[in-house]
Short mmCIF file of C-alpha atoms and ligand atoms in Angstrom, two decimals:
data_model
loop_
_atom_site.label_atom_id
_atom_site.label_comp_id
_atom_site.label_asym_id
_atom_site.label_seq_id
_atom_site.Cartn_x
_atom_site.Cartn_y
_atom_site.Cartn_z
CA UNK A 392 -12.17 -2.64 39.71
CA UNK A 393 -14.54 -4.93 42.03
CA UNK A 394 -12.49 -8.08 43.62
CA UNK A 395 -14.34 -10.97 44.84
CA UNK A 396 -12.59 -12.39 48.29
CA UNK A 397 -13.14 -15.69 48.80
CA UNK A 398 -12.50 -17.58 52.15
CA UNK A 399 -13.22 -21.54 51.91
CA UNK A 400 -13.76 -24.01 54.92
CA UNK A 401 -14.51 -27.72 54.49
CA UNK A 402 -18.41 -26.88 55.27
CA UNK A 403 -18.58 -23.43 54.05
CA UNK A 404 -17.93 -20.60 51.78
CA UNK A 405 -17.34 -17.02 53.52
CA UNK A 406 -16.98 -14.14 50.25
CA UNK A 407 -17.17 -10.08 50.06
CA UNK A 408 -16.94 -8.24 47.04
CA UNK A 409 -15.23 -4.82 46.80
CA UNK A 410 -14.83 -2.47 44.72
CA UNK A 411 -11.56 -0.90 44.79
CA UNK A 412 -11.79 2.35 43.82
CA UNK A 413 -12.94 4.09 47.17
CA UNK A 414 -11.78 0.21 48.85
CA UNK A 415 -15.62 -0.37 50.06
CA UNK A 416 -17.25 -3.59 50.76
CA UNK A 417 -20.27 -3.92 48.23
CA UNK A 418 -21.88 -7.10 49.93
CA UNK A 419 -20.43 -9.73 51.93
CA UNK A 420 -21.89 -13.29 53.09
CA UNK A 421 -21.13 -16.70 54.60
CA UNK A 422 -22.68 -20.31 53.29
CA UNK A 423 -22.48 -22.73 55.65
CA UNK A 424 -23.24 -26.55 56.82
CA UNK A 425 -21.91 -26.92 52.57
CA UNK A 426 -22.76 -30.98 52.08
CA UNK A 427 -25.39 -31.58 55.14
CA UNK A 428 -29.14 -32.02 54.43
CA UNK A 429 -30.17 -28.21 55.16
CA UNK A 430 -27.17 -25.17 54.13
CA UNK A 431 -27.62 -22.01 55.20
CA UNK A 432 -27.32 -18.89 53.36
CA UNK A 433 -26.58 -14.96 55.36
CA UNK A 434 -25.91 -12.05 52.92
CA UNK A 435 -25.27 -8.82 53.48
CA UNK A 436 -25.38 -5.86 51.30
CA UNK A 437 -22.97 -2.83 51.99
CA UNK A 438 -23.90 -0.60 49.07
CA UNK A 439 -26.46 2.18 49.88
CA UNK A 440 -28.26 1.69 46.71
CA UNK A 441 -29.89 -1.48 47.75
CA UNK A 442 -30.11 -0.70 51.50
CA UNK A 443 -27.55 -2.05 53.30
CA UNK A 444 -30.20 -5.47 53.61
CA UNK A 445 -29.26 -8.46 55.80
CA UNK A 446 -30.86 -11.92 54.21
CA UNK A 447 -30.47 -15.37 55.48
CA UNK A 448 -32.55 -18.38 54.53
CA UNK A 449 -31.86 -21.98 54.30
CA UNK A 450 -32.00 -24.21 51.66
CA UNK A 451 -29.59 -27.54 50.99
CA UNK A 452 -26.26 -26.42 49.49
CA UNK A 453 -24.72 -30.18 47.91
CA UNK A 454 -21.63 -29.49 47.45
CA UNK A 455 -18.78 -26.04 47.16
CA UNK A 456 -19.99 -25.10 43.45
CA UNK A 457 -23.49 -24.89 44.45
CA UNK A 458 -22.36 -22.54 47.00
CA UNK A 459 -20.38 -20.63 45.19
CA UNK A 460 -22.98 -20.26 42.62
CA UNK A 461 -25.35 -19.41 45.69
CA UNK A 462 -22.93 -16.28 46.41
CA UNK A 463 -23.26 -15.23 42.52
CA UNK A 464 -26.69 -15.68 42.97
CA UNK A 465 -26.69 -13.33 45.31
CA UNK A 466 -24.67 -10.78 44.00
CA UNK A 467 -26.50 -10.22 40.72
CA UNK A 468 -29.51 -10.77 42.00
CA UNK A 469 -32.58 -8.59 39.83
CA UNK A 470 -33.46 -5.80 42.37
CA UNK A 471 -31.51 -6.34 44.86
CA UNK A 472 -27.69 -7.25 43.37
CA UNK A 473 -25.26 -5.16 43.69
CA UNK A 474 -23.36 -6.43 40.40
CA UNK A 475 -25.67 -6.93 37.34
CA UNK A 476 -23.38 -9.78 35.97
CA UNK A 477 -20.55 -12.07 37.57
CA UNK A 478 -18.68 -10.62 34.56
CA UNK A 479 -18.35 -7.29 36.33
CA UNK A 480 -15.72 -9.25 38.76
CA UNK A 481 -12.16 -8.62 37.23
CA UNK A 482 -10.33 -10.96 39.29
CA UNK A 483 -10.79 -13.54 42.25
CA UNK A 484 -8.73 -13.39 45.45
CA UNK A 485 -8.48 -16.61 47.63
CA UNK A 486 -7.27 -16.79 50.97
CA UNK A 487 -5.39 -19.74 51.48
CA UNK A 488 -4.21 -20.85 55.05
CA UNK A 489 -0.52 -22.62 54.22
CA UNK A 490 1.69 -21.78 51.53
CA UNK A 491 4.53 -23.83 53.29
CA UNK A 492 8.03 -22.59 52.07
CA UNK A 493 6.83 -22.34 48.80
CA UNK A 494 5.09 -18.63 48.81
CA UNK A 495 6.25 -15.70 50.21
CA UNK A 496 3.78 -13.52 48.35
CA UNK A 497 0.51 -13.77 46.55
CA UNK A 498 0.56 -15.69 43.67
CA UNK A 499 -1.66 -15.89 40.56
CA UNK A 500 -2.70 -19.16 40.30
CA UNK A 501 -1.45 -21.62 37.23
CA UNK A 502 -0.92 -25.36 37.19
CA UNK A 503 2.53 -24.91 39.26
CA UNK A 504 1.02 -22.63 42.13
CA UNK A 505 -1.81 -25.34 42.43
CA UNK A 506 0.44 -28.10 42.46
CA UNK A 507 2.34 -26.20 45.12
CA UNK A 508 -0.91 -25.55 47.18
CA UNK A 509 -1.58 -29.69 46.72
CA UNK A 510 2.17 -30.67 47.79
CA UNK A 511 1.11 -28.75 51.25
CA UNK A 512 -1.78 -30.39 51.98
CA UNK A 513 0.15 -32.13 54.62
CA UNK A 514 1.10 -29.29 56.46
CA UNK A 515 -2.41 -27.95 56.62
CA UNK A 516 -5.00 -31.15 56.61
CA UNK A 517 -8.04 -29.61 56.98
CA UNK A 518 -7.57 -26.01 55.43
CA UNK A 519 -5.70 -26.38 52.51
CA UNK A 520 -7.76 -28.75 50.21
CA UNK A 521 -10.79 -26.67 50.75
CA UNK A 522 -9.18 -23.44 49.53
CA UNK A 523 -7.99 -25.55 46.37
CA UNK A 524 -11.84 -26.46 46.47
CA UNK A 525 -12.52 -22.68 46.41
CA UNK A 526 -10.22 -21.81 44.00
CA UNK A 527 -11.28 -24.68 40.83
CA UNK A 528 -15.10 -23.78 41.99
CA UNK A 529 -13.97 -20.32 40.82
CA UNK A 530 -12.01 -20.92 38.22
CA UNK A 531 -15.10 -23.06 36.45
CA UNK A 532 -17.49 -20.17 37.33
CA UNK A 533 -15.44 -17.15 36.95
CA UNK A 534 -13.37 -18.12 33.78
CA UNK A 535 -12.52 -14.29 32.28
CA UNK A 536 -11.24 -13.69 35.58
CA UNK A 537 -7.47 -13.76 36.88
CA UNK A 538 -7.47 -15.91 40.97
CA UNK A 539 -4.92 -15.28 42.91
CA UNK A 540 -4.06 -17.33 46.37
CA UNK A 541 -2.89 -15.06 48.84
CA UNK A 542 -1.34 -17.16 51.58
CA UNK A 543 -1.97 -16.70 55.94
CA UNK A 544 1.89 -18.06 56.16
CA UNK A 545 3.47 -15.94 53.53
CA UNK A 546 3.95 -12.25 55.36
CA UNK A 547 6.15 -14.29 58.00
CA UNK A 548 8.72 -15.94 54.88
CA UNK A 549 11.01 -13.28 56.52
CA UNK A 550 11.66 -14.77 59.65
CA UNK A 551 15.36 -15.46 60.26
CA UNK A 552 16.14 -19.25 60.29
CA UNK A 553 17.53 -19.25 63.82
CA UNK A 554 13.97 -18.19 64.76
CA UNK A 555 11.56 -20.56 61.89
CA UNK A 556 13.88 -23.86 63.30
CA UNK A 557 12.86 -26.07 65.40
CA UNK A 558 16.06 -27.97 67.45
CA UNK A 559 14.72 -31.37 66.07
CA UNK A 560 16.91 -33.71 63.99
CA UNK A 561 17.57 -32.18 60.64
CA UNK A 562 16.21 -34.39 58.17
CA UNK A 563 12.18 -33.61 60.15
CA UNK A 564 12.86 -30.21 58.42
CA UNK A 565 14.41 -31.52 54.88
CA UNK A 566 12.08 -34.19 54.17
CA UNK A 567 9.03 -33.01 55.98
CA UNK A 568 9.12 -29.58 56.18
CA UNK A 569 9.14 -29.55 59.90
CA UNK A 570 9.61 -25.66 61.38
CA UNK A 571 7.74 -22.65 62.20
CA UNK A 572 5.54 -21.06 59.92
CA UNK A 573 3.30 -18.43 61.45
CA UNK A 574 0.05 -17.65 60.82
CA UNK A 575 -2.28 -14.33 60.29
CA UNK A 576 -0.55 -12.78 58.05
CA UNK A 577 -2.72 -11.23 55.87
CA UNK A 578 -4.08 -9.76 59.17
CA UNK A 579 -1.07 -8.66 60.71
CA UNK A 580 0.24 -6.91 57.26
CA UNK A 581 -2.77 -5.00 57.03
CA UNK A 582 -2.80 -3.58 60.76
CA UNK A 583 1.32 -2.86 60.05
CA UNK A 584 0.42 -1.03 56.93
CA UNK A 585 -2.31 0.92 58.91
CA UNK A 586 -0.23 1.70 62.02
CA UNK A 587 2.82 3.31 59.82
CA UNK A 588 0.21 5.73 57.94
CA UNK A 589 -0.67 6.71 61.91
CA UNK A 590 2.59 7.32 62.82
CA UNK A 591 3.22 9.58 59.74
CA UNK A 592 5.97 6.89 58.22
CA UNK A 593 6.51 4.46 55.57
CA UNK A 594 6.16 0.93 56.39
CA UNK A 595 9.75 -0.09 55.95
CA UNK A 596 10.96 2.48 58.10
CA UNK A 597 9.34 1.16 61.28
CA UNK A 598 9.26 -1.76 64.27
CA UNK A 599 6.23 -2.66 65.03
CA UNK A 600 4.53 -5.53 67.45
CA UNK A 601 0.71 -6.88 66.68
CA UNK A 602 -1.31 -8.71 68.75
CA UNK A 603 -3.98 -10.17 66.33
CA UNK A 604 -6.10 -11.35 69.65
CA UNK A 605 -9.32 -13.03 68.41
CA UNK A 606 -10.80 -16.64 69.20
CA UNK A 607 -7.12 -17.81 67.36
CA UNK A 608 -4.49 -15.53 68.16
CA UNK A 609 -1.11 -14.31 67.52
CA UNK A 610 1.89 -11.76 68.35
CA UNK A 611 4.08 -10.58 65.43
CA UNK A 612 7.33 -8.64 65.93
CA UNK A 613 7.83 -6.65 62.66
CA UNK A 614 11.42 -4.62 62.30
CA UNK A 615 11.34 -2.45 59.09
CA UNK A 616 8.12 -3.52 58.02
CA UNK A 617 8.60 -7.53 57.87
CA UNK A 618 8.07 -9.90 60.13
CA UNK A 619 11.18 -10.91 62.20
CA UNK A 620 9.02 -13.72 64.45
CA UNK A 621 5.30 -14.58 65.32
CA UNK A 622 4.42 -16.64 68.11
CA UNK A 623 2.28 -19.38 65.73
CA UNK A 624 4.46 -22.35 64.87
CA UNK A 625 4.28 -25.39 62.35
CA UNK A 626 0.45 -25.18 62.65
CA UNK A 627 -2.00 -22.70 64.16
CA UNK A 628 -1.62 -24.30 67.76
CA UNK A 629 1.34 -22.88 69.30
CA UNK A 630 1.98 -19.70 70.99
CA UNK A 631 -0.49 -17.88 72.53
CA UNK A 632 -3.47 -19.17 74.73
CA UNK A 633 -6.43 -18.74 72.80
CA UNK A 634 -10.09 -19.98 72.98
CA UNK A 635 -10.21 -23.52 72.99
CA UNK A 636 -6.16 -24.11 71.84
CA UNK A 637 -3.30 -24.10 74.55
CA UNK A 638 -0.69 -22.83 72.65
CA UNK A 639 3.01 -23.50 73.34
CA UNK A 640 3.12 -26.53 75.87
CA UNK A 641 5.98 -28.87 77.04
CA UNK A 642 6.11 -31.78 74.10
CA UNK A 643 6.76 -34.06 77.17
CA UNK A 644 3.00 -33.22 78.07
CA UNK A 645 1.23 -35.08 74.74
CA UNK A 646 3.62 -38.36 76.14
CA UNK A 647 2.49 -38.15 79.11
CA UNK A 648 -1.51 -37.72 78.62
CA UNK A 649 -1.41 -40.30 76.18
CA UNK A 650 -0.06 -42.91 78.52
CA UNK A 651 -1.28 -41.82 81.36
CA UNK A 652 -5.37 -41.99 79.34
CA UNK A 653 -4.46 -44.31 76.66
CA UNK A 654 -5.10 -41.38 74.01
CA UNK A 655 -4.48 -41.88 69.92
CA UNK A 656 -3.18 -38.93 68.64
CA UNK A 657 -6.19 -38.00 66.92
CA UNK A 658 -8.52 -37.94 70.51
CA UNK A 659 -5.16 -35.75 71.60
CA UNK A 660 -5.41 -33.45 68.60
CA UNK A 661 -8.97 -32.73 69.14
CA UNK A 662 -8.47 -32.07 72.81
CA UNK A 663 -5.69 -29.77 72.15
CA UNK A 664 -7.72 -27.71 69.37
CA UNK A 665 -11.14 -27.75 70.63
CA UNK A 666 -10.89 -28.67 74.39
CA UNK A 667 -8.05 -26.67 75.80
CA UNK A 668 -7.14 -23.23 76.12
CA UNK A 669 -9.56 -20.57 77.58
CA UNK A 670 -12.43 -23.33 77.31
CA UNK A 671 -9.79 -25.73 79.44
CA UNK A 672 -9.22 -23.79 82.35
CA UNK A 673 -13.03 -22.26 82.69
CA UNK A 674 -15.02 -23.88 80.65
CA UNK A 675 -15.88 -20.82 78.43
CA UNK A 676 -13.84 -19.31 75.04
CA UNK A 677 -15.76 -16.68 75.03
CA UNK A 678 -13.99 -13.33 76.60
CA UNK A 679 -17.18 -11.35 77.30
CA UNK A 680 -18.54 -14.94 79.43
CA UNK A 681 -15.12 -15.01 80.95
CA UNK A 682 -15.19 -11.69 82.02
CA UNK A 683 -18.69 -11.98 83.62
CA UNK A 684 -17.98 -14.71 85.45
CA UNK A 685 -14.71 -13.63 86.88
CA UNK A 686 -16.70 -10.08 88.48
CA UNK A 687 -18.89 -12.59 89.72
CA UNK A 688 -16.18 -13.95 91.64
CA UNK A 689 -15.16 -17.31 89.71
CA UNK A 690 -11.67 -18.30 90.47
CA UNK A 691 -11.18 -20.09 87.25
CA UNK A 692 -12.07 -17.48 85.08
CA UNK A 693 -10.37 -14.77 86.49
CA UNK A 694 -6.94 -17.20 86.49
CA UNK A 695 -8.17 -18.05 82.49
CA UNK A 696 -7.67 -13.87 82.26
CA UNK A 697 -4.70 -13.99 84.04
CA UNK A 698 -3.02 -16.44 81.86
CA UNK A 699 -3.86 -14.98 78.73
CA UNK A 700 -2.85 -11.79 79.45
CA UNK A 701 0.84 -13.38 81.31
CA UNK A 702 1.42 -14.93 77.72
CA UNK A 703 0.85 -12.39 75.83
CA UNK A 704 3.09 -10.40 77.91
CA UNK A 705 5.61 -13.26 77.38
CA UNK A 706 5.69 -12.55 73.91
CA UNK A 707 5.39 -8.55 74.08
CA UNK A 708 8.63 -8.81 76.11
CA UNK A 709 10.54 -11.22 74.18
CA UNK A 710 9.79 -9.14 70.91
CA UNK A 711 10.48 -5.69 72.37
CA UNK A 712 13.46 -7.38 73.51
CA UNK A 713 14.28 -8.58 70.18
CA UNK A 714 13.41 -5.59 68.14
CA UNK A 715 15.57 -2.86 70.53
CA UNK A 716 13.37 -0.01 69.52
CA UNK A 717 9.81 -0.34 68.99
CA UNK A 718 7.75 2.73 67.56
CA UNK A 719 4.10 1.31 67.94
CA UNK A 720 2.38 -1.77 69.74
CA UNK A 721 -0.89 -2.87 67.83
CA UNK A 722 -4.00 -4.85 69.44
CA UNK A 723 -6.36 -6.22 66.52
CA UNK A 724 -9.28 -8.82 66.30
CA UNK A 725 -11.94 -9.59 68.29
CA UNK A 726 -10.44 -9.30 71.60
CA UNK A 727 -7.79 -6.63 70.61
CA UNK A 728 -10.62 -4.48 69.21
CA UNK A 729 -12.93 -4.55 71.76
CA UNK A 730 -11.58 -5.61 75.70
CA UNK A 731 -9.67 -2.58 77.28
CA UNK A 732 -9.06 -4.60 80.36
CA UNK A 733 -7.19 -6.72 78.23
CA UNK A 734 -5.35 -4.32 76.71
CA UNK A 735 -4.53 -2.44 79.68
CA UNK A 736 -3.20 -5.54 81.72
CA UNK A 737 -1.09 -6.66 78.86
CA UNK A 738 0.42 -2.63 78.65
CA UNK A 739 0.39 -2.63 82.37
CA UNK A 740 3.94 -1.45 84.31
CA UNK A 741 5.89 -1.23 80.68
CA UNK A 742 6.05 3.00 81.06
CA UNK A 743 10.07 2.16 81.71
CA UNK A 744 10.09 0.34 77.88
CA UNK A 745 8.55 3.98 77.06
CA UNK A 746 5.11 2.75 76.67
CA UNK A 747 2.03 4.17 78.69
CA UNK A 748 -1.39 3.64 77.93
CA UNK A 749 -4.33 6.39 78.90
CA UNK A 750 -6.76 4.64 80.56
CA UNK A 751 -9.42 7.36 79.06
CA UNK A 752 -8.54 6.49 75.21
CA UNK A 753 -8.28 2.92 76.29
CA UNK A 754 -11.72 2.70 76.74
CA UNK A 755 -12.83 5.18 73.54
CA UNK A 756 -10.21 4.62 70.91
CA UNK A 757 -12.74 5.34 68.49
CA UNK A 758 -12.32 8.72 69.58
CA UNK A 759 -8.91 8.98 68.86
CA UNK A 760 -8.11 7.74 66.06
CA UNK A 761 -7.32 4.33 67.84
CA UNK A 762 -4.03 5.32 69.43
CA UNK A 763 -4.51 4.50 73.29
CA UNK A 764 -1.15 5.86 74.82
CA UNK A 765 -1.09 9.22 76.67
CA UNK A 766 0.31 11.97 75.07
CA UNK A 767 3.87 11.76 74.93
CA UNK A 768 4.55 7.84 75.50
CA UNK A 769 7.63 7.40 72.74
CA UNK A 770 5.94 4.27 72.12
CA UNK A 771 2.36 4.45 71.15
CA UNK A 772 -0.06 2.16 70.79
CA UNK A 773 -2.63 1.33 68.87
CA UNK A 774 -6.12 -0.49 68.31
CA UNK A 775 -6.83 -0.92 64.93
CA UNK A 776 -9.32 -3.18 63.50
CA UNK A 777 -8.06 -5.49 61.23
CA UNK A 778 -9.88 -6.49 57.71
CA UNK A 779 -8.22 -9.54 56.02
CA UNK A 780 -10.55 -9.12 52.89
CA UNK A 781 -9.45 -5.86 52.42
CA UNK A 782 -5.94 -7.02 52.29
CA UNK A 783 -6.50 -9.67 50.24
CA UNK A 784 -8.25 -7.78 47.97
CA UNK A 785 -5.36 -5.24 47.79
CA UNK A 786 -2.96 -7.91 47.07
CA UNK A 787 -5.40 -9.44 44.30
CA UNK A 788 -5.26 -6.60 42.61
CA UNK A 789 -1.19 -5.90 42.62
CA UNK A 790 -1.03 -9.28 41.42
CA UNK A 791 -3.25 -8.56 38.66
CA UNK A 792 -1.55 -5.04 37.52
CA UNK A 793 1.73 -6.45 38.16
CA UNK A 794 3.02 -4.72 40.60
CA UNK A 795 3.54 -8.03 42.99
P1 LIG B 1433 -12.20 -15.25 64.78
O1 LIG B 1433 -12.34 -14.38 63.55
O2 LIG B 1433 -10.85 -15.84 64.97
O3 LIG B 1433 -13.31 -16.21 64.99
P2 LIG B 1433 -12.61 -12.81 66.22
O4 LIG B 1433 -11.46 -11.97 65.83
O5 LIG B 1433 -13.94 -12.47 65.68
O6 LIG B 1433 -12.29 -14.33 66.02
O7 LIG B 1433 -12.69 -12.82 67.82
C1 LIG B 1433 -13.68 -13.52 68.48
C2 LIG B 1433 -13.47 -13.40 69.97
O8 LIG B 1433 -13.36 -12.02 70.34
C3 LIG B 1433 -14.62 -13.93 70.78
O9 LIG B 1433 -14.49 -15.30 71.04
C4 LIG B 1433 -14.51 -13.13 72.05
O10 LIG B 1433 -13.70 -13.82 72.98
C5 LIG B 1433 -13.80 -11.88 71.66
N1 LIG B 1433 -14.66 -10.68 71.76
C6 LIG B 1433 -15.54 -10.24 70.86
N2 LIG B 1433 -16.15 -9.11 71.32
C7 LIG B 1433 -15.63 -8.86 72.53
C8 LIG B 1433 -15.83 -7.86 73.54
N3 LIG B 1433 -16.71 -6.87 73.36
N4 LIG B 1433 -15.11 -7.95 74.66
C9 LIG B 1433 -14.22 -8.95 74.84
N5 LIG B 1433 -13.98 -9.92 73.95
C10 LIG B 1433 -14.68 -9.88 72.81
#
């Protein structure tokens, strides 16, 4: 069965087909600058048969469809395709950033999950209308084949409400769907799935706490296999510090700047996503710049590490904490995957909470099998790299045997 994953921005198309028997990629790619006078095309191929080749070229993409159609192009390509017709693709799996209250599963889409997808729009501005974008482009082009939306907010429909509310007059909640939501799911579900076939034992029979750490980043606590809190709120900008956001921050702050400069909201909001966080304090989002700079003896950067790593610790605590007995702590995503320093200052002084990390496997988890605790730590811990297609590809295709 080969699923087609589909990932749309407001500029740009990311897909990867896979075929699920064996679950391997096939060929992946990313359209971008979708709507400005030159797009560009990269494409990758996965399958041996046609050489694992890497294309890019640019040409102007007008609008989503012609991107899409770009991506088919692509993959049934004469000679060097990995499909020989679009009709090989049984069903169509689209990631969609905010199902609200509304989904706490995938869902196949019909009229009533896209006018559920539409009535969130105001939750999620910018994502949601281009992953309905993604989804009718699809649903023209790929017409014999079932789509199903498979939601960033829906692993996390399990939080308690005395953790999802915000203490803000009632009605912001009733009539505008004010309270957390969380975000990474799809990520965080597939590292939890992973980490219980490590430690030997089905999903719903462990605790679990994942640090998706990437340029957007978040902690999830699961307790038999759901997710019991995540440190993303309403919208992707609370929580953790990440690259360029400033996660959770005194409301009293936003006031303040905005008197104090004479700010509209808007000029806020675009400070507080692209202007703060990491890039705030140093000037740089990138971990691997960050890290350079700070050997070189930059006081900035090395406090940008040091505050990263104190809030994720903030939320490690609370969660371990909350959960009473965790079996496994899980790093993920860019940063997770690849910084041991990070990982080892964030596991640093926690061998009383039963958790010590080996500073050998810490820097070669590849070696072993991605578990970076020392032999005997009753909590173990894990790097695992995470691979949202994958899981949203899995989910496509319970939805489309029916066993979602
Ligand atoms: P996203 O998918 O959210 O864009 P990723 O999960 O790819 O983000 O993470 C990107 C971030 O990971 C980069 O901004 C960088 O800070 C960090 N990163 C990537 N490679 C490394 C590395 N080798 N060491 C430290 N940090 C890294």
């Amino acid at each position: 069965m080969k699923i087609l994953v589909i990932n749309c921005g407001s500029s740009s198309l990311k897909y990867q087909l896979l075929e699920m028997d064996g679950e391997h990629a096939l060929a992946s790619g990313l359209v971008e600058r979708i709507g400005e006078s030159e797009g560009k095309v990269s494409h990758q191929n996965h399958s041996d048969a046609t050489g694992g080749q890497f294309i890019v070229y640019e040409k102007p993409i007008s609008d989503h469809r012609s991107a899409m159609n770009e991506a088919v192009g692509r993959l049934t390509a004469p000679g060097t395709g990995v499909i020989a017709s679009h009709s090989e693709i049984a069903a169509v799996g689209h990631r969609v950033v905010h199902g609200g209250e509304y989904f706490q599963k995938p869902a196949r889409v019909d009229q009533n999950v896209l006018k559920a997808i539409q009535q969130t729009i105001p939750l999620a501005p910018l994502h949601n209308p281009a992953n309905l974008m993604g989804i009718k482009v699809a649903q023209e082009l790929f017409p014999h084949a079932p789509q199903v939306a498979v939601f960033d907010t829906a692993f996390h429909q399990t939080i308690p409400a005395f953790a999802y509310h915000y203490a803000l007059p009632w009605s912001y909640y009733e009539q505008m769907g004010v309270r957390r939501y969380g975000f990474h799911g799809t990520s965080h579900q597939y590292v939890a799935r992973e980490a219980a076939a490590r430690l030997g034992r089905p999903l719903s029979d462990v605790n679990l706490i994942t640090a998706h750490l990437g340029s957007g980043a978040s902690i999830c606590a699961i307790e038999k296999g759901v997710s019991v809190d995540t440190s993303m709120g309403m919208t992707p900008l609370g929580g953790l510090i990440m690259g360029t956001r400033g996660g959770n921050l005194d409301p009293g702050v936003i006031m303040y700047i905005a008197e104090q400069k004479g700010m509209s909201l808007p000029e806020i909001n675009a400070v507080l996503q692209k202007e703060s966080g990491l890039k705030g304090i140093c000037g740089m989002n990138d971990l691997r710049d960050i890290h350079a700079a700070a050997d070189k003896g930059d006081a900035r950067s090395r406090l940008a590490l040091d505050m990263f790593v104190y809030r994720c610790r903030q939320y490690i605590g609370a969660y371990f904490f909350q959960l009473g007995r965790v079996d496994s702590l899980v790093f993920t995503a860019g940063i997770g995957e690849n910084d041991p320093a990070i990982r080892e200052s964030c596991c640093r002084g926690m061998a009383s909470l039963g958790l010590t990390v080996d500073p050998l496997r810490n820097r070669n988890p590849e070696k072993y099998r991605g578990e970076i605790t020392a032999a005997g730590s009753p909590v173990r811990a894990y790097v695992i790299p995470t691979n949202e297609e994958l899981e949203i590809a899995r989910q496509t295709a319970d939805v489309v045997k029916g066993k979602s």
